[in-house]
Amino acid sequence: MLDVNHVTKKYGKNIACNDVTFTLEPGSLTVLLGPNGAGKSTIIKSIIGFLKYDGSITVNGIENKTPAARKIMGYIPELPSLYPTLTVIEHMEFIARAYKMTNYKDRIEMLLDRFELSDKKKKFGDELSKGMQQKLNLCIGLLPDPDILLMDEPLLGLDPHAIKELKNYIEEMRQAGKTLLISTHIIDSVDMLWDRTVIMQEGKVRANVSRSEIEGAGKSLEDLFFEVTEGLDPSSVKEEGTDPSSEKEPEEVKDDEPKGEPEK
Ligand code: ADP
């Protein structure tokens, strides 16, 4: 459904993603695992269409930056970017209108209730604690209910209740047939029902395995992660997207935007 094909993204001389290839199967939950700086956010921002890159990304065969593809993809960024002068409820209504949603009021109530923001509706963006900002960031991302949802470190900064609620919500989305990509650098945080894991390190895909392949090999995700990232014998699990021929010299620099600024 969503195909990332040989995507390379450079920031100056730094290769943030190096010939990255993987597929998100419809209705599956893929965990994008990797240490800090592995290139997880960069590939997610490339998929959602914020960055320029070499290679191609398609959604149902359509180029990811087209309006048709964008319509079915949603993104929850790692860091919230809220409007200081809009209240919680105004943020939600603003997003609902931007996505031309109808009958959104109940859905807004449901999300604010589940993430314990119902009593904060009238608070302004800059009056919220960091955790509350993270929760509003989640509610904003979940509101449009897209078929494909990309979540960048969604559990970061959440309190235990919100973590539990988000895990439940993710499982419900999975049951409903959504296609989900969740990035994390914390292995323990992905004990929910994932279907496939893509492990990245230093911009490259080091492993791409299904849950049954890992379990069939009698391994835990943690075993695999350390085997792959510490260079110990990863041969017993299937790897994809790690074609040694991809380890070519970097091509010329394409762009060099400041950190955190999406390219429109
Ligand atoms: P991760 O999400 O796995 O922590 P990132 O995708 O954020 O990794 O970063 C991958 C690499 O790209 C890192 O070396 C990081 O410093 C670099 N990088 C990310 N964003 C920018 C940027 N906007 N400008 C320059 N370098 C960047």
PDB file of C-alpha atoms and ligand atoms in Angstrom:
ATOM      1  CA  MET A   1       0.000   0.000   0.000  1.00  0.00           C
ATOM      2  CA  LEU A   2       2.677   2.501   1.011  1.00  0.00           C
ATOM      3  CA  ASP A   3       5.999   1.908  -0.717  1.00  0.00           C
ATOM      4  CA  VAL A   4       9.242   3.619   0.223  1.00  0.00           C
ATOM      5  CA  ASN A   5      11.687   2.942  -2.622  1.00  0.00           C
ATOM      6  CA  HIS A   6      15.397   3.667  -2.340  1.00  0.00           C
ATOM      7  CA  VAL A   7      14.939   6.946  -0.485  1.00  0.00           C
ATOM      8  CA  THR A   8      18.084   8.908   0.280  1.00  0.00           C
ATOM      9  CA  LYS A   9      17.946  12.192   2.157  1.00  0.00           C
ATOM     10  CA  LYS A  10      20.987  14.352   2.828  1.00  0.00           C
ATOM     11  CA  TYR A  11      21.402  17.334   5.096  1.00  0.00           C
ATOM     12  CA  GLY A  12      24.571  18.929   3.792  1.00  0.00           C
ATOM     13  CA  LYS A  13      27.118  16.121   3.892  1.00  0.00           C
ATOM     14  CA  ASN A  14      25.159  14.193   6.487  1.00  0.00           C
ATOM     15  CA  ILE A  15      23.181  11.304   4.987  1.00  0.00           C
ATOM     16  CA  ALA A  16      20.117  11.084   7.237  1.00  0.00           C
ATOM     17  CA  CYS A  17      18.487   8.280   5.179  1.00  0.00           C
ATOM     18  CA  ASN A  18      20.566   6.070   2.939  1.00  0.00           C
ATOM     19  CA  ASP A  19      18.756   4.047   0.272  1.00  0.00           C
ATOM     20  CA  VAL A  20      15.806   3.259   2.530  1.00  0.00           C
ATOM     21  CA  THR A  21      13.285   0.752   1.174  1.00  0.00           C
ATOM     22  CA  PHE A  22      10.286  -0.758   2.939  1.00  0.00           C
ATOM     23  CA  THR A  23       6.561  -1.317   2.451  1.00  0.00           C
ATOM     24  CA  LEU A  24       3.647  -0.755   4.812  1.00  0.00           C
ATOM     25  CA  GLU A  25       1.077  -3.448   4.157  1.00  0.00           C
ATOM     26  CA  PRO A  26      -2.577  -2.388   4.379  1.00  0.00           C
ATOM     27  CA  GLY A  27      -4.038  -2.843   7.834  1.00  0.00           C
ATOM     28  CA  SER A  28      -0.702  -3.588   9.476  1.00  0.00           C
ATOM     29  CA  LEU A  29       1.201  -1.950  12.316  1.00  0.00           C
ATOM     30  CA  THR A  30       4.876  -1.424  11.544  1.00  0.00           C
ATOM     31  CA  VAL A  31       7.290  -0.326  14.242  1.00  0.00           C
ATOM     32  CA  LEU A  32      10.184   1.797  13.053  1.00  0.00           C
ATOM     33  CA  LEU A  33      12.895   1.140  15.596  1.00  0.00           C
ATOM     34  CA  GLY A  34      16.306   2.713  15.895  1.00  0.00           C
ATOM     35  CA  PRO A  35      18.607   4.686  18.162  1.00  0.00           C
ATOM     36  CA  ASN A  36      18.551   8.487  18.219  1.00  0.00           C
ATOM     37  CA  GLY A  37      19.760   9.917  14.939  1.00  0.00           C
ATOM     38  CA  ALA A  38      19.004   6.720  12.983  1.00  0.00           C
ATOM     39  CA  GLY A  39      16.898   8.606  10.432  1.00  0.00           C
ATOM     40  CA  LYS A  40      13.413   7.650  11.675  1.00  0.00           C
ATOM     41  CA  SER A  41      11.961  11.172  11.769  1.00  0.00           C
ATOM     42  CA  THR A  42      13.554  11.986   8.449  1.00  0.00           C
ATOM     43  CA  ILE A  43      11.946   9.055   6.655  1.00  0.00           C
ATOM     44  CA  ILE A  44       8.573   9.822   8.274  1.00  0.00           C
ATOM     45  CA  LYS A  45       8.786  13.480   7.219  1.00  0.00           C
ATOM     46  CA  SER A  46       9.747  12.305   3.731  1.00  0.00           C
ATOM     47  CA  ILE A  47       6.719   9.993   3.552  1.00  0.00           C
ATOM     48  CA  ILE A  48       4.311  12.706   4.657  1.00  0.00           C
ATOM     49  CA  GLY A  49       5.782  15.011   2.019  1.00  0.00           C
ATOM     50  CA  PHE A  50       7.654  17.607   4.095  1.00  0.00           C
ATOM     51  CA  LEU A  51      11.108  16.945   2.667  1.00  0.00           C
ATOM     52  CA  LYS A  52      12.859  16.667  -0.670  1.00  0.00           C
ATOM     53  CA  TYR A  53      14.730  13.411  -1.221  1.00  0.00           C
ATOM     54  CA  ASP A  54      16.056  11.086  -3.877  1.00  0.00           C
ATOM     55  CA  GLY A  55      14.042   7.934  -4.576  1.00  0.00           C
ATOM     56  CA  SER A  56      10.290   7.494  -4.630  1.00  0.00           C
ATOM     57  CA  ILE A  57       7.429   7.077  -2.177  1.00  0.00           C
ATOM     58  CA  THR A  58       4.006   5.960  -3.380  1.00  0.00           C
ATOM     59  CA  VAL A  59       0.646   5.397  -1.717  1.00  0.00           C
ATOM     60  CA  ASN A  60      -1.539   2.919  -3.603  1.00  0.00           C
ATOM     61  CA  GLY A  61       0.727   3.579  -6.563  1.00  0.00           C
ATOM     62  CA  ILE A  62       0.229   7.361  -6.384  1.00  0.00           C
ATOM     63  CA  GLU A  63       3.142   9.703  -5.638  1.00  0.00           C
ATOM     64  CA  ASN A  64       3.048  10.699  -1.955  1.00  0.00           C
ATOM     65  CA  LYS A  65       3.076  14.454  -2.526  1.00  0.00           C
ATOM     66  CA  THR A  66      -0.100  14.486  -4.633  1.00  0.00           C
ATOM     67  CA  PRO A  67      -3.319  15.755  -2.992  1.00  0.00           C
ATOM     68  CA  ALA A  68      -4.935  12.304  -3.455  1.00  0.00           C
ATOM     69  CA  ALA A  69      -2.147  10.613  -1.496  1.00  0.00           C
ATOM     70  CA  ARG A  70      -1.994  13.306   1.169  1.00  0.00           C
ATOM     71  CA  LYS A  71      -5.699  12.929   1.785  1.00  0.00           C
ATOM     72  CA  ILE A  72      -5.306   9.385   3.101  1.00  0.00           C
ATOM     73  CA  MET A  73      -2.210  10.012   5.218  1.00  0.00           C
ATOM     74  CA  GLY A  74      -1.981  11.535   8.670  1.00  0.00           C
ATOM     75  CA  TYR A  75       1.042  12.460  10.766  1.00  0.00           C
ATOM     76  CA  ILE A  76       1.629  12.965  14.455  1.00  0.00           C
ATOM     77  CA  PRO A  77       4.914  14.839  14.878  1.00  0.00           C
ATOM     78  CA  GLU A  78       7.320  14.158  17.724  1.00  0.00           C
ATOM     79  CA  LEU A  79       7.076  17.732  18.982  1.00  0.00           C
ATOM     80  CA  PRO A  80       3.776  19.573  19.189  1.00  0.00           C
ATOM     81  CA  SER A  81       3.488  22.858  17.342  1.00  0.00           C
ATOM     82  CA  LEU A  82       0.513  24.544  18.917  1.00  0.00           C
ATOM     83  CA  TYR A  83      -0.898  28.011  18.479  1.00  0.00           C
ATOM     84  CA  PRO A  84      -0.400  29.983  21.714  1.00  0.00           C
ATOM     85  CA  THR A  85      -3.524  32.060  21.102  1.00  0.00           C
ATOM     86  CA  LEU A  86      -5.898  29.176  20.346  1.00  0.00           C
ATOM     87  CA  THR A  87      -7.575  27.173  23.086  1.00  0.00           C
ATOM     88  CA  VAL A  88      -7.634  23.381  23.179  1.00  0.00           C
ATOM     89  CA  ILE A  89     -11.127  23.206  21.687  1.00  0.00           C
ATOM     90  CA  GLU A  90     -10.267  25.851  19.073  1.00  0.00           C
ATOM     91  CA  HIS A  91      -7.277  23.751  17.965  1.00  0.00           C
ATOM     92  CA  MET A  92      -9.536  20.750  17.485  1.00  0.00           C
ATOM     93  CA  GLU A  93     -12.232  22.695  15.636  1.00  0.00           C
ATOM     94  CA  PHE A  94      -9.634  24.369  13.454  1.00  0.00           C
ATOM     95  CA  ILE A  95      -8.269  20.971  12.375  1.00  0.00           C
ATOM     96  CA  ALA A  96     -11.780  19.567  11.825  1.00  0.00           C
ATOM     97  CA  ARG A  97     -12.600  22.463   9.500  1.00  0.00           C
ATOM     98  CA  ALA A  98      -9.239  22.283   7.741  1.00  0.00           C
ATOM     99  CA  TYR A  99     -10.000  18.629   6.932  1.00  0.00           C
ATOM    100  CA  LYS A 100     -13.565  19.557   5.968  1.00  0.00           C
ATOM    101  CA  MET A 101     -14.924  17.089   8.522  1.00  0.00           C
ATOM    102  CA  THR A 102     -18.663  16.984   9.197  1.00  0.00           C
ATOM    103  CA  ASN A 103     -20.248  15.873  12.484  1.00  0.00           C
ATOM    104  CA  TYR A 104     -16.932  16.147  14.258  1.00  0.00           C
ATOM    105  CA  LYS A 105     -18.147  17.369  17.649  1.00  0.00           C
ATOM    106  CA  ASP A 106     -18.685  13.920  19.165  1.00  0.00           C
ATOM    107  CA  ARG A 107     -15.336  12.741  17.889  1.00  0.00           C
ATOM    108  CA  ILE A 108     -13.618  15.760  19.460  1.00  0.00           C
ATOM    109  CA  GLU A 109     -15.375  15.085  22.773  1.00  0.00           C
ATOM    110  CA  MET A 110     -14.383  11.413  22.632  1.00  0.00           C
ATOM    111  CA  LEU A 111     -10.693  12.180  22.002  1.00  0.00           C
ATOM    112  CA  LEU A 112     -10.444  14.939  24.612  1.00  0.00           C
ATOM    113  CA  ASP A 113     -12.177  12.665  27.100  1.00  0.00           C
ATOM    114  CA  ARG A 114      -9.913   9.681  26.426  1.00  0.00           C
ATOM    115  CA  PHE A 115      -6.783  11.787  26.750  1.00  0.00           C
ATOM    116  CA  GLU A 116      -8.064  13.666  29.817  1.00  0.00           C
ATOM    117  CA  LEU A 117      -8.251  17.096  28.221  1.00  0.00           C
ATOM    118  CA  SER A 118     -12.000  17.646  28.590  1.00  0.00           C
ATOM    119  CA  ASP A 119     -11.518  20.001  31.518  1.00  0.00           C
ATOM    120  CA  LYS A 120      -8.778  21.916  29.638  1.00  0.00           C
ATOM    121  CA  LYS A 121     -10.895  22.891  26.633  1.00  0.00           C
ATOM    122  CA  LYS A 122     -10.640  26.606  27.323  1.00  0.00           C
ATOM    123  CA  LYS A 123      -6.932  26.653  28.068  1.00  0.00           C
ATOM    124  CA  PHE A 124      -4.652  28.313  25.533  1.00  0.00           C
ATOM    125  CA  GLY A 125      -1.836  26.420  23.841  1.00  0.00           C
ATOM    126  CA  ASP A 126       0.834  28.196  25.879  1.00  0.00           C
ATOM    127  CA  GLU A 127      -0.998  27.533  29.158  1.00  0.00           C
ATOM    128  CA  LEU A 128      -0.676  23.775  28.794  1.00  0.00           C
ATOM    129  CA  SER A 129       1.993  21.705  30.514  1.00  0.00           C
ATOM    130  CA  LYS A 130       4.374  19.774  28.255  1.00  0.00           C
ATOM    131  CA  GLY A 131       2.453  16.542  28.813  1.00  0.00           C
ATOM    132  CA  MET A 132      -0.851  18.248  28.008  1.00  0.00           C
ATOM    133  CA  GLN A 133       0.679  19.706  24.852  1.00  0.00           C
ATOM    134  CA  GLN A 134       1.751  16.184  23.835  1.00  0.00           C
ATOM    135  CA  LYS A 135      -1.770  14.922  24.455  1.00  0.00           C
ATOM    136  CA  LEU A 136      -3.325  17.734  22.411  1.00  0.00           C
ATOM    137  CA  ASN A 137      -0.775  16.992  19.672  1.00  0.00           C
ATOM    138  CA  LEU A 138      -2.067  13.400  19.677  1.00  0.00           C
ATOM    139  CA  CYS A 139      -5.730  14.406  19.647  1.00  0.00           C
ATOM    140  CA  ILE A 140      -5.087  16.746  16.709  1.00  0.00           C
ATOM    141  CA  GLY A 141      -3.337  13.967  14.786  1.00  0.00           C
ATOM    142  CA  LEU A 142      -6.005  11.367  15.571  1.00  0.00           C
ATOM    143  CA  LEU A 143      -8.978  13.626  14.795  1.00  0.00           C
ATOM    144  CA  PRO A 144      -9.102  13.278  10.967  1.00  0.00           C
ATOM    145  CA  ASP A 145      -8.949   9.448  11.221  1.00  0.00           C
ATOM    146  CA  PRO A 146      -6.859   8.818   8.078  1.00  0.00           C
ATOM    147  CA  ASP A 147      -6.329   5.357   6.561  1.00  0.00           C
ATOM    148  CA  ILE A 148      -2.577   5.633   7.016  1.00  0.00           C
ATOM    149  CA  LEU A 149      -1.195   7.182  10.191  1.00  0.00           C
ATOM    150  CA  LEU A 150       2.476   7.948  10.794  1.00  0.00           C
ATOM    151  CA  MET A 151       3.352   8.524  14.439  1.00  0.00           C
ATOM    152  CA  ASP A 152       6.784   9.846  15.385  1.00  0.00           C
ATOM    153  CA  GLU A 153       7.719   8.797  18.943  1.00  0.00           C
ATOM    154  CA  PRO A 154       4.071   9.148  20.051  1.00  0.00           C
ATOM    155  CA  LEU A 155       4.591   7.867  23.594  1.00  0.00           C
ATOM    156  CA  LEU A 156       7.256  10.408  24.473  1.00  0.00           C
ATOM    157  CA  GLY A 157       6.370  12.740  27.327  1.00  0.00           C
ATOM    158  CA  LEU A 158       3.035  11.066  28.114  1.00  0.00           C
ATOM    159  CA  ASP A 159       1.919  10.095  31.615  1.00  0.00           C
ATOM    160  CA  PRO A 160       1.077   6.423  32.337  1.00  0.00           C
ATOM    161  CA  HIS A 161      -2.667   6.937  31.795  1.00  0.00           C
ATOM    162  CA  ALA A 162      -2.127   8.543  28.396  1.00  0.00           C
ATOM    163  CA  ILE A 163       0.380   5.821  27.408  1.00  0.00           C
ATOM    164  CA  LYS A 164      -2.174   3.134  28.253  1.00  0.00           C
ATOM    165  CA  GLU A 165      -4.947   4.999  26.458  1.00  0.00           C
ATOM    166  CA  LEU A 166      -2.826   5.553  23.371  1.00  0.00           C
ATOM    167  CA  LYS A 167      -1.824   1.886  23.241  1.00  0.00           C
ATOM    168  CA  ASN A 168      -5.503   0.928  23.472  1.00  0.00           C
ATOM    169  CA  TYR A 169      -6.343   3.434  20.777  1.00  0.00           C
ATOM    170  CA  ILE A 170      -3.567   2.139  18.509  1.00  0.00           C
ATOM    171  CA  GLU A 171      -4.881  -1.397  18.928  1.00  0.00           C
ATOM    172  CA  GLU A 172      -8.403  -0.216  18.062  1.00  0.00           C
ATOM    173  CA  MET A 173      -7.091   1.486  14.914  1.00  0.00           C
ATOM    174  CA  ARG A 174      -5.256  -1.699  13.986  1.00  0.00           C
ATOM    175  CA  GLN A 175      -8.428  -3.736  14.495  1.00  0.00           C
ATOM    176  CA  ALA A 176     -10.259  -1.215  12.307  1.00  0.00           C
ATOM    177  CA  GLY A 177      -7.819  -1.939   9.480  1.00  0.00           C
ATOM    178  CA  LYS A 178      -5.735   1.241   9.578  1.00  0.00           C
ATOM    179  CA  THR A 179      -2.183   1.164   8.273  1.00  0.00           C
ATOM    180  CA  LEU A 180       0.116   2.373  11.012  1.00  0.00           C
ATOM    181  CA  LEU A 181       3.781   3.323  11.271  1.00  0.00           C
ATOM    182  CA  ILE A 182       5.096   4.091  14.742  1.00  0.00           C
ATOM    183  CA  SER A 183       8.658   5.195  15.356  1.00  0.00           C
ATOM    184  CA  THR A 184      10.413   4.723  18.657  1.00  0.00           C
ATOM    185  CA  HIS A 185      13.890   4.413  20.137  1.00  0.00           C
ATOM    186  CA  ILE A 186      12.525   2.662  23.235  1.00  0.00           C
ATOM    187  CA  ILE A 187      12.088  -1.061  22.575  1.00  0.00           C
ATOM    188  CA  ASP A 188      10.053  -1.650  25.735  1.00  0.00           C
ATOM    189  CA  SER A 189       7.438   0.847  24.586  1.00  0.00           C
ATOM    190  CA  VAL A 190       6.299  -1.365  21.687  1.00  0.00           C
ATOM    191  CA  ASP A 191       4.844  -4.302  23.516  1.00  0.00           C
ATOM    192  CA  MET A 192       1.553  -3.696  21.722  1.00  0.00           C
ATOM    193  CA  LEU A 193       0.525  -5.905  18.817  1.00  0.00           C
ATOM    194  CA  TRP A 194       2.863  -4.938  16.022  1.00  0.00           C
ATOM    195  CA  ASP A 195       3.054  -6.885  12.754  1.00  0.00           C
ATOM    196  CA  ARG A 196       6.416  -5.885  11.346  1.00  0.00           C
ATOM    197  CA  THR A 197       9.494  -4.060  12.523  1.00  0.00           C
ATOM    198  CA  VAL A 198      11.927  -2.039  10.465  1.00  0.00           C
ATOM    199  CA  ILE A 199      15.167  -1.364  12.307  1.00  0.00           C
ATOM    200  CA  MET A 200      17.200   1.645  11.200  1.00  0.00           C
ATOM    201  CA  GLN A 201      20.691   2.670  12.203  1.00  0.00           C
ATOM    202  CA  GLU A 202      22.892   5.408  10.756  1.00  0.00           C
ATOM    203  CA  GLY A 203      20.324   6.128   8.054  1.00  0.00           C
ATOM    204  CA  LYS A 204      20.118   2.556   6.785  1.00  0.00           C
ATOM    205  CA  VAL A 205      17.541  -0.193   7.141  1.00  0.00           C
ATOM    206  CA  ARG A 206      19.333  -2.909   9.115  1.00  0.00           C
ATOM    207  CA  ALA A 207      16.426  -5.334   9.381  1.00  0.00           C
ATOM    208  CA  ASN A 208      12.874  -5.650   8.117  1.00  0.00           C
ATOM    209  CA  VAL A 209      11.097  -8.608   9.691  1.00  0.00           C
ATOM    210  CA  SER A 210       7.597  -9.732  10.511  1.00  0.00           C
ATOM    211  CA  ARG A 211       6.552 -10.641  14.014  1.00  0.00           C
ATOM    212  CA  SER A 212       6.139 -14.286  13.029  1.00  0.00           C
ATOM    213  CA  GLU A 213       9.669 -14.369  11.589  1.00  0.00           C
ATOM    214  CA  ILE A 214      11.135 -13.074  14.849  1.00  0.00           C
ATOM    215  CA  GLU A 215       8.997 -15.337  17.002  1.00  0.00           C
ATOM    216  CA  GLY A 216       9.674 -18.278  14.696  1.00  0.00           C
ATOM    217  CA  ALA A 217      13.393 -17.719  15.256  1.00  0.00           C
ATOM    218  CA  GLY A 218      12.732 -17.835  19.030  1.00  0.00           C
ATOM    219  CA  LYS A 219      13.839 -14.230  19.511  1.00  0.00           C
ATOM    220  CA  SER A 220      12.519 -11.160  21.182  1.00  0.00           C
ATOM    221  CA  LEU A 221      12.499  -7.765  19.524  1.00  0.00           C
ATOM    222  CA  GLU A 222      15.232  -6.738  21.954  1.00  0.00           C
ATOM    223  CA  ASP A 223      17.428  -9.708  20.905  1.00  0.00           C
ATOM    224  CA  LEU A 224      17.026  -8.761  17.280  1.00  0.00           C
ATOM    225  CA  PHE A 225      17.636  -5.077  17.919  1.00  0.00           C
ATOM    226  CA  PHE A 226      20.962  -5.674  19.649  1.00  0.00           C
ATOM    227  CA  GLU A 227      22.076  -8.320  17.158  1.00  0.00           C
ATOM    228  CA  VAL A 228      21.421  -5.974  14.315  1.00  0.00           C
ATOM    229  CA  THR A 229      22.642  -2.699  15.785  1.00  0.00           C
ATOM    230  CA  GLU A 230      25.690  -4.143  17.528  1.00  0.00           C
ATOM    231  CA  GLY A 231      26.687  -6.186  14.477  1.00  0.00           C
ATOM    232  CA  LEU A 232      26.245  -9.607  16.102  1.00  0.00           C
ATOM    233  CA  ASP A 233      24.970 -12.506  14.010  1.00  0.00           C
ATOM    234  CA  PRO A 234      21.741 -11.195  12.433  1.00  0.00           C
ATOM    235  CA  SER A 235      21.815 -13.915   9.764  1.00  0.00           C
ATOM    236  CA  SER A 236      19.143 -16.046  11.353  1.00  0.00           C
ATOM    237  CA  VAL A 237      16.437 -13.498  10.617  1.00  0.00           C
ATOM    238  CA  LYS A 238      15.459 -12.266   7.210  1.00  0.00           C
ATOM    239  CA  GLU A 239      16.794  -8.850   6.302  1.00  0.00           C
ATOM    240  CA  GLU A 240      15.553  -6.631   3.535  1.00  0.00           C
ATOM    241  CA  GLY A 241      16.561  -3.241   2.269  1.00  0.00           C
ATOM    242  CA  THR A 242      20.166  -3.806   3.261  1.00  0.00           C
ATOM    243  CA  ASP A 243      21.609  -4.354  -0.177  1.00  0.00           C
ATOM    244  CA  PRO A 244      25.380  -3.844   0.239  1.00  0.00           C
ATOM    245  CA  SER A 245      25.484  -2.160  -3.158  1.00  0.00           C
ATOM    246  CA  SER A 246      23.539   0.678  -1.566  1.00  0.00           C
ATOM    247  CA  GLU A 247      26.601   1.603   0.454  1.00  0.00           C
ATOM    248  CA  LYS A 248      27.863   3.820  -2.296  1.00  0.00           C
ATOM    249  CA  GLU A 249      29.475   7.213  -1.966  1.00  0.00           C
ATOM    250  CA  PRO A 250      26.993   9.998  -1.259  1.00  0.00           C
ATOM    251  CA  GLU A 251      25.791  11.912  -4.250  1.00  0.00           C
ATOM    252  CA  GLU A 252      25.893  15.652  -4.343  1.00  0.00           C
ATOM    253  CA  VAL A 253      24.047  17.609  -1.699  1.00  0.00           C
ATOM    254  CA  LYS A 254      20.514  18.468  -2.663  1.00  0.00           C
ATOM    255  CA  ASP A 255      19.392  20.766   0.088  1.00  0.00           C
ATOM    256  CA  ASP A 256      20.240  21.840   3.565  1.00  0.00           C
ATOM    257  CA  GLU A 257      17.291  23.134   5.457  1.00  0.00           C
ATOM    258  CA  PRO A 258      17.434  24.149   9.115  1.00  0.00           C
ATOM    259  CA  LYS A 259      16.472  21.445  11.647  1.00  0.00           C
ATOM    260  CA  GLY A 260      12.754  21.114  12.279  1.00  0.00           C
ATOM    261  CA  GLU A 261      11.658  23.277   9.358  1.00  0.00           C
ATOM    262  CA  PRO A 262       9.579  21.296   6.903  1.00  0.00           C
ATOM    263  CA  GLU A 263      10.151  22.112   3.247  1.00  0.00           C
ATOM    264  CA  LYS A 264       6.834  22.912   1.690  1.00  0.00           C
TER     265      LYS A 264
HETATM  266  P1  ADP B   1      15.861   9.894  14.505  1.00  0.00           P
HETATM  267  O1  ADP B   1      14.462  10.339  14.250  1.00  0.00           O
HETATM  268  O2  ADP B   1      16.073   8.442  14.238  1.00  0.00           O
HETATM  269  O3  ADP B   1      16.357  10.265  15.872  1.00  0.00           O
HETATM  270  P2  ADP B   1      16.549  11.924  12.567  1.00  0.00           P
HETATM  271  O4  ADP B   1      15.842  11.546  11.335  1.00  0.00           O
HETATM  272  O5  ADP B   1      15.960  13.023  13.397  1.00  0.00           O
HETATM  273  O6  ADP B   1      16.807  10.627  13.454  1.00  0.00           O
HETATM  274  O7  ADP B   1      18.036  12.345  12.203  1.00  0.00           O
HETATM  275  C1  ADP B   1      18.862  11.617  11.315  1.00  0.00           C
HETATM  276  C2  ADP B   1      20.124  12.420  11.074  1.00  0.00           C
HETATM  277  O8  ADP B   1      19.800  13.594  10.332  1.00  0.00           O
HETATM  278  C3  ADP B   1      20.840  12.891  12.337  1.00  0.00           C
HETATM  279  O9  ADP B   1      22.222  12.847  12.097  1.00  0.00           O
HETATM  280  C4  ADP B   1      20.352  14.313  12.489  1.00  0.00           C
HETATM  281  O10 ADP B   1      21.316  15.095  13.145  1.00  0.00           O
HETATM  282  C5  ADP B   1      20.206  14.754  11.037  1.00  0.00           C
HETATM  283  N1  ADP B   1      19.153  15.755  10.866  1.00  0.00           N
HETATM  284  C6  ADP B   1      17.837  15.581  11.080  1.00  0.00           C
HETATM  285  N2  ADP B   1      17.155  16.689  10.765  1.00  0.00           N
HETATM  286  C7  ADP B   1      18.065  17.586  10.328  1.00  0.00           C
HETATM  287  C8  ADP B   1      17.994  18.923   9.814  1.00  0.00           C
HETATM  288  N3  ADP B   1      16.818  19.544   9.681  1.00  0.00           N
HETATM  289  N4  ADP B   1      19.134  19.534   9.460  1.00  0.00           N
HETATM  290  C9  ADP B   1      20.322  18.908   9.541  1.00  0.00           C
HETATM  291  N5  ADP B   1      20.473  17.636   9.996  1.00  0.00           N
HETATM  292  C10 ADP B   1      19.363  17.000  10.374  1.00  0.00           C
END
